[in-house]
XYZ file of C-alpha atoms in Angstrom:
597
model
C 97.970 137.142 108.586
C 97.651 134.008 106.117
C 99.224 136.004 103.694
C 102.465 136.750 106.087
C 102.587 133.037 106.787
C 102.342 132.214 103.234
C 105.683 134.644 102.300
C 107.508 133.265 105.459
C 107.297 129.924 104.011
C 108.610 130.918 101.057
C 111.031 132.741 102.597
C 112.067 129.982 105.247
C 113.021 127.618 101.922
C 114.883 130.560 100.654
C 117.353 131.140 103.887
C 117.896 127.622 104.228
C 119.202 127.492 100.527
C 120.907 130.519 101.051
C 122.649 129.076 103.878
C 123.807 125.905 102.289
C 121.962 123.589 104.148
C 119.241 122.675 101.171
C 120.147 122.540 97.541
C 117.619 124.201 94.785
C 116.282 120.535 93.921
C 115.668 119.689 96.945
C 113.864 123.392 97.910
C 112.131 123.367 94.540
C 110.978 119.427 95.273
C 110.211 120.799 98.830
C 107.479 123.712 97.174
C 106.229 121.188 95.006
C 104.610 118.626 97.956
C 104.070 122.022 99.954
C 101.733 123.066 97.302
C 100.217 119.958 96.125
C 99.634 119.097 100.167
C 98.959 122.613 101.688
C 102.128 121.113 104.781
C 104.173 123.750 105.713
C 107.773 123.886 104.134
C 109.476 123.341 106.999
C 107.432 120.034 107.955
C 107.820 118.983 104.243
C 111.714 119.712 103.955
C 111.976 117.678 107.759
C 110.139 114.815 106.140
C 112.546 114.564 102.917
C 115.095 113.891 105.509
C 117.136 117.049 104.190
C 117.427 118.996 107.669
C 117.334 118.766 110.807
C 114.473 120.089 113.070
C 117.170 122.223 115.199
C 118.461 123.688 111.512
C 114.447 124.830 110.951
C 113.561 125.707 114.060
C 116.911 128.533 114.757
C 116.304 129.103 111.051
C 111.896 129.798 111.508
C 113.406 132.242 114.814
C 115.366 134.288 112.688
C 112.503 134.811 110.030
C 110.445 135.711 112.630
C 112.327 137.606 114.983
C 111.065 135.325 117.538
C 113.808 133.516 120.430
C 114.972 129.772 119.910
C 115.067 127.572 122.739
C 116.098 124.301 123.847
C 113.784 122.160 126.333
C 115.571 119.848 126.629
C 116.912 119.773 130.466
C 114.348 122.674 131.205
C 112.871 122.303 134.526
C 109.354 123.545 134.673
C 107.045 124.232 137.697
C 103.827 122.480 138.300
C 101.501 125.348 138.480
C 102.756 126.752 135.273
C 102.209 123.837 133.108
C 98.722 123.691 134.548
C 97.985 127.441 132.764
C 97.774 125.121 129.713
C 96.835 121.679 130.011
C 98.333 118.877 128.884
C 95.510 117.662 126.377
C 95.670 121.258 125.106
C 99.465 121.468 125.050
C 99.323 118.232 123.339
C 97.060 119.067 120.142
C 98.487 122.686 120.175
C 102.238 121.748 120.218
C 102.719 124.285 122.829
C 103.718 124.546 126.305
C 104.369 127.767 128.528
C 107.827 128.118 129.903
C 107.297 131.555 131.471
C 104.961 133.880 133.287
C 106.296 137.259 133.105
C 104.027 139.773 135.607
C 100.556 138.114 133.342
C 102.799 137.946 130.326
C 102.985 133.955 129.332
C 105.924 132.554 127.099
C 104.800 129.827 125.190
C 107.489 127.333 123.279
C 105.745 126.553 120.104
C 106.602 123.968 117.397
C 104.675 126.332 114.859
C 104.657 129.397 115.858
C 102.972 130.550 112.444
C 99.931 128.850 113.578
C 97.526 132.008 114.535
C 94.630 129.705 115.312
C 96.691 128.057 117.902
C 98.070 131.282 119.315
C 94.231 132.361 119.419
C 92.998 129.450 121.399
C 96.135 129.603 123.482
C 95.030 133.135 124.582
C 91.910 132.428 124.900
C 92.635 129.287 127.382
C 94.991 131.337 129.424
C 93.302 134.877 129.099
C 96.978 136.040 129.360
C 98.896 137.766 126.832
C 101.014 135.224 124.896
C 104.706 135.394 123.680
C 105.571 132.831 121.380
C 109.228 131.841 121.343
C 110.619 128.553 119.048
C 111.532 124.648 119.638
C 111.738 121.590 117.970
C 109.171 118.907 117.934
C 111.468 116.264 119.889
C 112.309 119.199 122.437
C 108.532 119.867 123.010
C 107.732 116.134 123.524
C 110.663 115.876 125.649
C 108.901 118.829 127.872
C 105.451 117.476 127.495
C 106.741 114.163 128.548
C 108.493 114.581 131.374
C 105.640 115.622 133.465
C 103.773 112.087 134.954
C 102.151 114.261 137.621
C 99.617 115.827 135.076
C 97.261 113.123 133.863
C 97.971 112.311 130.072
C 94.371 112.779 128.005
C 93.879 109.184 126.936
C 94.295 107.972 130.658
C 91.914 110.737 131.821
C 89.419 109.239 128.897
C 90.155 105.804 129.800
C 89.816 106.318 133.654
C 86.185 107.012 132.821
C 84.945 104.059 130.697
C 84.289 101.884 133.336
C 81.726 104.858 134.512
C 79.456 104.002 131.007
C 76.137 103.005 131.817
C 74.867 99.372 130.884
C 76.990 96.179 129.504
C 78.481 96.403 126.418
C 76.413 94.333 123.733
C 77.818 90.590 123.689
C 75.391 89.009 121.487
C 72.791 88.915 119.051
C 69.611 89.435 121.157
C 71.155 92.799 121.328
C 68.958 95.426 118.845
C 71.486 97.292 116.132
C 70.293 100.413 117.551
C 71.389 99.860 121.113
C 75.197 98.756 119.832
C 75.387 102.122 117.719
C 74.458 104.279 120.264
C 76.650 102.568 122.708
C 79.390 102.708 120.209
C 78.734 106.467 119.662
C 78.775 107.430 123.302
C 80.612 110.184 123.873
C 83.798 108.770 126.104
C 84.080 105.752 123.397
C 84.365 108.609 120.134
C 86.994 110.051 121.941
C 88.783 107.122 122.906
C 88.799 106.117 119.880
C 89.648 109.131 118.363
C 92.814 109.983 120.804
C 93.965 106.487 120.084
C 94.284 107.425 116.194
C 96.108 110.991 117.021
C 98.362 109.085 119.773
C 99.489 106.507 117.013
C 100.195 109.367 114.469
C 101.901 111.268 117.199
C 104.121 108.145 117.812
C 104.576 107.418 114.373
C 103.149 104.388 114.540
C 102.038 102.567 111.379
C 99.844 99.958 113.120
C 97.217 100.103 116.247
C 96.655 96.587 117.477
C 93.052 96.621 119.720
C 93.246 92.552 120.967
C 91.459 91.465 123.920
C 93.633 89.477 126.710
C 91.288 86.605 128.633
C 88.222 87.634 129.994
C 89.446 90.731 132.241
C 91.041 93.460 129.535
C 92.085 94.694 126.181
C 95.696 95.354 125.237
C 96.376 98.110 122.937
C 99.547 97.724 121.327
C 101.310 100.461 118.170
C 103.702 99.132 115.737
C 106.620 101.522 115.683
C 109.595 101.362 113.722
C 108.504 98.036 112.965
C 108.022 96.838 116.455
C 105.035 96.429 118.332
C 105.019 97.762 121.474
C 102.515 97.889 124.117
C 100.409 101.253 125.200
C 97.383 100.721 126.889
C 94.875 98.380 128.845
C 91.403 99.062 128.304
C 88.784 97.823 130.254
C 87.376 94.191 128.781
C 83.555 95.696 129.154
C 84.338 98.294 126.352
C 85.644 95.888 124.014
C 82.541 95.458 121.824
C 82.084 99.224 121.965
C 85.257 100.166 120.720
C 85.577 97.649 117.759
C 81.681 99.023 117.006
C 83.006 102.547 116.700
C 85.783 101.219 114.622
C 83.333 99.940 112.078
C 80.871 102.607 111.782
C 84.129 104.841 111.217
C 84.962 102.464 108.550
C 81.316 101.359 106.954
C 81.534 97.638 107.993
C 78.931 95.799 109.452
C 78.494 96.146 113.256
C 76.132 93.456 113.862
C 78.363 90.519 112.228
C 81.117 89.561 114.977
C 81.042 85.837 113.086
C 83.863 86.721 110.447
C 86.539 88.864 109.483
C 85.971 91.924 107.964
C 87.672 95.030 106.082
C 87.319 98.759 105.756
C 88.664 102.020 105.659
C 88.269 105.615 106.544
C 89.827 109.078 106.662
C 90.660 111.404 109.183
C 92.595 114.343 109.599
C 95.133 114.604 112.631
C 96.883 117.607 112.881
C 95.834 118.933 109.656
C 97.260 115.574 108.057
C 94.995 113.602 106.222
C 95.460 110.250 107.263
C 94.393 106.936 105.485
C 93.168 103.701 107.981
C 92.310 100.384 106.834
C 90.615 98.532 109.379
C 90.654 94.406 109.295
C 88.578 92.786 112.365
C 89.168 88.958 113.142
C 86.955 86.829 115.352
C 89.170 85.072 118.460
C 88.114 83.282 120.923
C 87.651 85.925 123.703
C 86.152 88.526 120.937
C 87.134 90.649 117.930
C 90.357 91.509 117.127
C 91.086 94.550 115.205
C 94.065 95.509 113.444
C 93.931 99.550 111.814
C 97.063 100.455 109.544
C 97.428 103.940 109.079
C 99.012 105.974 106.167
C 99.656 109.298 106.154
C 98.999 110.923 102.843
C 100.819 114.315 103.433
C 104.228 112.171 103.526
C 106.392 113.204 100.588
C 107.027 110.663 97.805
C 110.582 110.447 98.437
C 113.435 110.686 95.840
C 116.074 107.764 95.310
C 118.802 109.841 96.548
C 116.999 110.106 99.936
C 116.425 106.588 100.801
C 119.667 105.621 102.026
C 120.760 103.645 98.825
C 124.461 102.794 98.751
C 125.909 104.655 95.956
C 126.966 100.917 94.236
C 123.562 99.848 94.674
C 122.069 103.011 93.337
C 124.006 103.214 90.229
C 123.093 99.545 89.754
C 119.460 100.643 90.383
C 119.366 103.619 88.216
C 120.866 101.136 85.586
C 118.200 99.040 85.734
C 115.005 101.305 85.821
C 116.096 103.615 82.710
C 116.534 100.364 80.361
C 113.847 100.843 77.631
C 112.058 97.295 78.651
C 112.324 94.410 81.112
C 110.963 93.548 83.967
C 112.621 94.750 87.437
C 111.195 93.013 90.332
C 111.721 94.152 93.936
C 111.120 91.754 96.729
C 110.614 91.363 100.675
C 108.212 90.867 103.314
C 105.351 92.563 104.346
C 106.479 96.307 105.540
C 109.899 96.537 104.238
C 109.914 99.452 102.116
C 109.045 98.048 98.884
C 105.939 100.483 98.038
C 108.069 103.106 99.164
C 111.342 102.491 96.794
C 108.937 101.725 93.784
C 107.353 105.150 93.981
C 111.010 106.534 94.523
C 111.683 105.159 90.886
C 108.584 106.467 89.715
C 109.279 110.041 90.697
C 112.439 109.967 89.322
C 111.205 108.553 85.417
C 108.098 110.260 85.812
C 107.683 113.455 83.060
C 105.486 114.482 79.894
C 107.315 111.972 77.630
C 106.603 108.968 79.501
C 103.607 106.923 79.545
C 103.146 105.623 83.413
C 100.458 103.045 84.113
C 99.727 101.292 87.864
C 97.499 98.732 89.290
C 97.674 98.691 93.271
C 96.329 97.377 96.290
C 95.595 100.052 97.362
C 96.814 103.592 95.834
C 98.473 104.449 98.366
C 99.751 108.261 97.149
C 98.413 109.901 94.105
C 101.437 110.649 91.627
C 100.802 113.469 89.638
C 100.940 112.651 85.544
C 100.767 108.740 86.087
C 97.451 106.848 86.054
C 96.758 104.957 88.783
C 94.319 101.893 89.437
C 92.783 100.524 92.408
C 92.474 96.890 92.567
C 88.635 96.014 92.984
C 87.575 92.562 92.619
C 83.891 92.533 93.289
C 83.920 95.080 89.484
C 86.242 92.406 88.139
C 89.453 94.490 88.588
C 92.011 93.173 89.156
C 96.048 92.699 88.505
C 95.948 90.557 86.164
C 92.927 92.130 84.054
C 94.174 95.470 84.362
C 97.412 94.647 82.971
C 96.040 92.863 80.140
C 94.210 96.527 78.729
C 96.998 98.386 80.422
C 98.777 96.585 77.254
C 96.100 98.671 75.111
C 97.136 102.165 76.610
C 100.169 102.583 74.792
C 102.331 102.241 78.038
C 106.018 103.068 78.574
C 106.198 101.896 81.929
C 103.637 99.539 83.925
C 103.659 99.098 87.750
C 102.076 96.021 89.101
C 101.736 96.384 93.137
C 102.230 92.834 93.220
C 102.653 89.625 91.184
C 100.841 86.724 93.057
C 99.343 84.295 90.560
C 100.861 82.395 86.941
C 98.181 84.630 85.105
C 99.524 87.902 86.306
C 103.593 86.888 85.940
C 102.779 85.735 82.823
C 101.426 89.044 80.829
C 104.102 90.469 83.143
C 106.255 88.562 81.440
C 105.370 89.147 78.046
C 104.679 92.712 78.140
C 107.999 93.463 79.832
C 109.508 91.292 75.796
C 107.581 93.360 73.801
C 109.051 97.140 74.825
C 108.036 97.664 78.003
C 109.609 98.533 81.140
C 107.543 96.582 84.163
C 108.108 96.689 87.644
C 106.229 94.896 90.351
C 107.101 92.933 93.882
C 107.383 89.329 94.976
C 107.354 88.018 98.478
C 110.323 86.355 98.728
C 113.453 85.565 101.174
C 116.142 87.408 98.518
C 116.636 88.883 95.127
C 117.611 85.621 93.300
C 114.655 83.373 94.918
C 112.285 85.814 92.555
C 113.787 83.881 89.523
C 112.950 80.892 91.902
C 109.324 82.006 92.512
C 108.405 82.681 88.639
C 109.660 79.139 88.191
C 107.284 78.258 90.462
C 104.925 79.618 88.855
C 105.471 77.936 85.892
C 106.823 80.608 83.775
C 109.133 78.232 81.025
C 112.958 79.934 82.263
C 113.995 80.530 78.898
C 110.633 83.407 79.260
C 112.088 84.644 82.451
C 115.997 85.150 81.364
C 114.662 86.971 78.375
C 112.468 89.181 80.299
C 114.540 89.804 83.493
C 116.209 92.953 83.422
C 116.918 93.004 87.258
C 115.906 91.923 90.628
C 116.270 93.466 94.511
C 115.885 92.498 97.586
C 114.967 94.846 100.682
C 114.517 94.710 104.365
C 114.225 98.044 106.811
C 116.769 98.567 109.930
C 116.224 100.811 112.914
C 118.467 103.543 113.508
C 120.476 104.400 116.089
C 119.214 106.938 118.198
C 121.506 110.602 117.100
C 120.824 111.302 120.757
C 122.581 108.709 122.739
C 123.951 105.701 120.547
C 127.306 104.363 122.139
C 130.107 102.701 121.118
C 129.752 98.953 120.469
C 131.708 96.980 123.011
C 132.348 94.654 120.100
C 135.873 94.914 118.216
C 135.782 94.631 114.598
C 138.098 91.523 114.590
C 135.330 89.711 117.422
C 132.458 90.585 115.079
C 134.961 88.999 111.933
C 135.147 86.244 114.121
C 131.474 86.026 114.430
C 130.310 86.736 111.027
C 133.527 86.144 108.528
C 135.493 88.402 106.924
C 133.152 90.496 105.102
C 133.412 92.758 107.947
C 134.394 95.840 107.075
C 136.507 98.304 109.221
C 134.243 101.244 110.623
C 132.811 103.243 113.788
C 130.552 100.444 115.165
C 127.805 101.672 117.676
C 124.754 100.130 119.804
C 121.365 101.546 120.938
C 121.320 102.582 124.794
C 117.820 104.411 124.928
C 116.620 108.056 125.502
C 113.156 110.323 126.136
C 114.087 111.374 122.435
C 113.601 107.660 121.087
C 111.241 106.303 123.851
C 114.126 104.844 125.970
C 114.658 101.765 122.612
C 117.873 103.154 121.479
C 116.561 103.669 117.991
C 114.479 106.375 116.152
C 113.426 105.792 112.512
C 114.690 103.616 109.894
C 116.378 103.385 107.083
C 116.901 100.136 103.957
C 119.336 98.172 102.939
C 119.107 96.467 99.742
C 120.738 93.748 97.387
C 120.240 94.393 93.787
C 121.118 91.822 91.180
C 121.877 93.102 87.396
C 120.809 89.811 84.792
C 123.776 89.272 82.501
C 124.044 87.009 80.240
C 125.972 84.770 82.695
C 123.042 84.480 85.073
C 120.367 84.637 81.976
C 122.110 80.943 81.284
C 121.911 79.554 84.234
C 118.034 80.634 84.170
C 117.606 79.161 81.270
C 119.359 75.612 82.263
C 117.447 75.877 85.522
C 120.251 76.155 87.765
C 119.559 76.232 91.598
C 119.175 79.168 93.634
C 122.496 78.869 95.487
C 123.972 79.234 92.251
C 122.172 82.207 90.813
C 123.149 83.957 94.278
C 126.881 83.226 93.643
C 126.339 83.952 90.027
C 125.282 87.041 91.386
C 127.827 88.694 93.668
C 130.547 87.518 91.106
C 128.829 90.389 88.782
C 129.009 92.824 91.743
C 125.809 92.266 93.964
C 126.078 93.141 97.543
C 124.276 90.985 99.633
C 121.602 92.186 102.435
C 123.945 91.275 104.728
C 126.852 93.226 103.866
C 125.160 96.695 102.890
C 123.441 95.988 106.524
C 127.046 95.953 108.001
C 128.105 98.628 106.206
C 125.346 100.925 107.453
C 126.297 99.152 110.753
C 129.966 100.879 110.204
C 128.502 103.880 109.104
C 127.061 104.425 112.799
C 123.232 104.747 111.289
C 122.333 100.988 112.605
C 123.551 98.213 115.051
C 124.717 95.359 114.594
C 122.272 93.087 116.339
C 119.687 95.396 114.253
C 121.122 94.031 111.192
C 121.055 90.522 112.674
C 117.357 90.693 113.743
C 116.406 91.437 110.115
C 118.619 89.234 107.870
C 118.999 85.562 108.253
C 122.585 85.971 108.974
C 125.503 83.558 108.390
C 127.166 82.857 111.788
C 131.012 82.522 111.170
C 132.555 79.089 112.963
C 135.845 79.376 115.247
C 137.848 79.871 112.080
C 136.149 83.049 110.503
C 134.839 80.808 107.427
C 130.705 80.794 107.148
C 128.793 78.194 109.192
C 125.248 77.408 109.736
C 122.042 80.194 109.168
C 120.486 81.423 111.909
C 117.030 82.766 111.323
C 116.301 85.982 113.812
C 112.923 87.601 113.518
C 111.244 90.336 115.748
C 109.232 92.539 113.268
C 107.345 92.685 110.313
C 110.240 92.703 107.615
C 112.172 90.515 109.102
C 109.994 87.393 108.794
C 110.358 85.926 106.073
C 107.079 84.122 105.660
C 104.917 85.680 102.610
C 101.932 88.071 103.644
C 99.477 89.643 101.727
C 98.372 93.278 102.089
C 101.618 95.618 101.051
C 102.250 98.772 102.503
């Protein structure tokens, strides 16, 4: 049976490309992650963004002879969604849409998945059909069904049940808060509030206690946090303790922050979480980023790059030295884009050296160091014996002191090619921020080679984005001329996208080229404002205007792209007037943060 699964992979990848909808790249880059990760194809081709899950799903139907469906507007009866339970439906990605004389159809995201056919069977005692859906189809069936409890309410309905108060303080013995912490309802809290997040696709869960009377849990999702549970305030001290044992911290010191990390596996993904705890006043706070480490290390071509910016990009990264420095707050993309480069100059010829904080995806043929300051490792160290290692190309997660921009610096003028971030508003304030940092500018126009700055947008919902009621001459009048002409739309909100209009997201970028032009006003120490109109003279498109563009394109809204960008409202007569700063999420404010993702 493994071995069938295995060929109808293979065989999957070959009738999309036989069908047009893949090219050979991107199936051959597809087999690759398949068989460094053990995903299946289809999941791996889905996350490269290269089909769509309708295109797999008919496609996975006709390999296996097995009948597509649509759930979508399916009304199902009570009593047979209670054959298989919702928890069960849930972690199985199945839910039964027949009963046929003892003969249950069940509409499966992965049918190939024997061991969840088995326990499906087993559950029911019924025979089992297995027909084929999407994933957004199945969580559109799964979801419209209030009436049948959903597993983490069930869990959390019986917490206030748990014997004893939670342990407050420190008369309490270490051995009474770990076996409170490890009581069975709290491990599976805990543990259903990790698969939930991944299940959301949620890159943050927020545990924060509210007052004296409960505990808000809140998931960052498509860079917005937004509110999923309250827990019982009793359980607070239990949860955050099972948090720390999960990630070896110290459960008997609530007096300061703290950091760890674990692994788990959800789904068969292997999922990364770093865990930071804060003291506040009504208890600890604890913050858990996740990172899913079967995502695919994305190519250039797939992130949404204009084609100007891209071939201004690609320009940039396959110069022989320099330094190329890529900038934005906190969770906008910036890891992401940097690896993009890496797998596209990555090959037996060239020498690839990193130091980050953390490793976030292992790149196959490129060295890779973690930051660890307690052994004395760290950026600025490492990339003064990466300078030993015969390096073609050095990747610095992130420049944050003089020490570590200055061997940046130099190593990018003597033949190497350097890249590295900067938190900073936009591309030209990094020249700005070396400055700062006391780098002499005649050292940072010779080293330069290019800059970029990037934010994330949301985008628009395929399912039911509308037209904007905005004309294109009102939204001139609002913004200036740059404008341009286009199919404008807005977010309305959906079961597909969790009724917020948007699903996913998507960069936009401004990349700077240094000429010799801008190299002189570095070196005389010209102002920012003039670098920036320096700048788009040579071609740059501003944040602003590739947002707008994508805006035309349909993929975002406009008040996405305002909520992002620090936008320049237009007066009454279409010319620029004064900024207005508009935050909302993490890439969009523009305030400096430690701790890249």
């Amino acid at each position: 049976m493994a071995e069938l699964a295995k060929r109808s992979r293979r065989q999957l990848g070959e009738m999309l490309h036989a069908e047009g909808l893949i090219t050979r790249d991107q199936l051959n880059r597809a087999l690759e992650i398949h068989r460094a990760t053990g995903e299946r194809l289809g999941n791996v081709l889905l996350d490269m963004g290269v089909v769509g899950q309708e295109q797999v799903a008919r496609m996975l139907s006709q390999q296996l002879g097995a009948e597509f469906v649509r759930l979508t507007g399916l009304r199902l009866s009570e009593d047979l969604l209670r054959l298989l339970p919702a928890a069960d439906a849930s972690r199985l990605q199945a839910i039964p849409i027949a009963n046929d004389n003892g003969r249950l159809t069940v509409a499966m995201v992965d049918p190939l998945d024997v061991v969840a056919l088995d326990d499906i069977r087993r559950l029911t005692r019924m025979e089992v059909r297995a027909v084929v859906t999407t994933v957004s189809d199945f969580q559109h069936a799964l979801n419209q069904y209030p009436e049948i409890e959903d597993p983490m309410q069930a869990t959390i309905r019986t917490l206030p049940d748990l014997p004893g108060p939670a342990v407050a303080d420190e008369q309490g013995s270490l051995e009474t808060e770990r076996r409170e912490a490890e009581a069975q309802p709290i491990v599976r809290l805990v543990s259903q509030l990790i698969e939930e997040a991944v299940r959301n696709r949620a890159t943050d869960i927020h545990v924060e206690p509210q007052g004296r009377q409960d505990v808000r849990v809140r998931y960052r999702i498509d860079g917005i946090l937004k509110h999923k549970h309250n827990l019982p305030r009793h359980v607070l001290n239990r949860v955050v303790s099972r948090i720390k044992i999960l990630g070896k911290m110290d459960i008997a010191e609530r007096r300061v922050p703290q950091d760890g990390s674990f692994q788990t596996q959800v789904h068969d993904r292997a999922v990364d979480i770093r865990v930071s705890t804060v003291p506040s006043y009504f208890g600890e706070k604890v913050v858990m980023r996740l990172l899913d480490k079967s995502a695919p290390i994305y190519d250039l071509d797939q992130l949404g790059i204009s084609p100007h910016n891209l071939t201004r990009l690609r320009r940039i990264v396959k110069r022989p030295q320099g330094l190329f420095l890529l900038t934005g707050p906190t969770g906008s993309g910036k890891t992401t884009t940097l690896y993009a480069v890496l797998n596209e100059i990555n090959n037996e010829a060239v020498n690839i050296v990193t130091i980050e904080d953390p490793v976030e995806y292992q790149i196959r043929g490129v060295t890779q160091v973690q930051v660890n300051p307690r052994a004395g490792v760290t950026f600025s160290s490492t990339l003064r014996h990466f300078l030993r290692q015969d390096p073609d190309l050095i990747l610095v997660g992130e420049i944050r002191d003089e020490e570590t921009a200055r061997i940046a610096v130099q190593a990018a003028l003597t033949g190497h090619l350097v890249l590295s971030t900067l938190h900073t508003n936009d591309a030209m304030g990094a020249v700005t921020r070396l400055l700062d940092m006391k780098i002499e500018p005649y050292l940072v126009a010779a080293s330069l080679a290019g800059v970029a700055a990037q934010r994330l947008v949301r985008v628009l919902c395929p399912r039911c984005r509308q037209p904007d009621p905005l004309s294109v001459d009102e939204l001139r009048n609002r913004f200036g001329e740059d404008i341009p002409e286009g199919s404008y739309l807005g977010p309305q909100g959906c079961d597909f996208c969790n009724d917020t209009g948007y699903r996913g997201r998507v960069a936009i970028f401004e990349i700077a080229e240094i000429g010799e032009d801008l190299r002189h006003l570095i070196v005389n120490n010209q102002p920012a404002h003039l670098l920036k109109e320096r700048a788009r003279s040579d071609g740059m498109t501003t944040l602003l205007q590739d947002g707008f563009r994508k805006a035309a394109e349909g993929r975002t809204s406009v008040a996405e792209v305002e909520r992002v960008v620090y936008v320049e409202r237009a007066n009454g007569n279409g010319s620029p007037a004064a900024k207005a700063p508009l935050d909302g999420e993490r890439g969009s404010q523009l305030v400096p943060r430690d701790g890249e993702v």
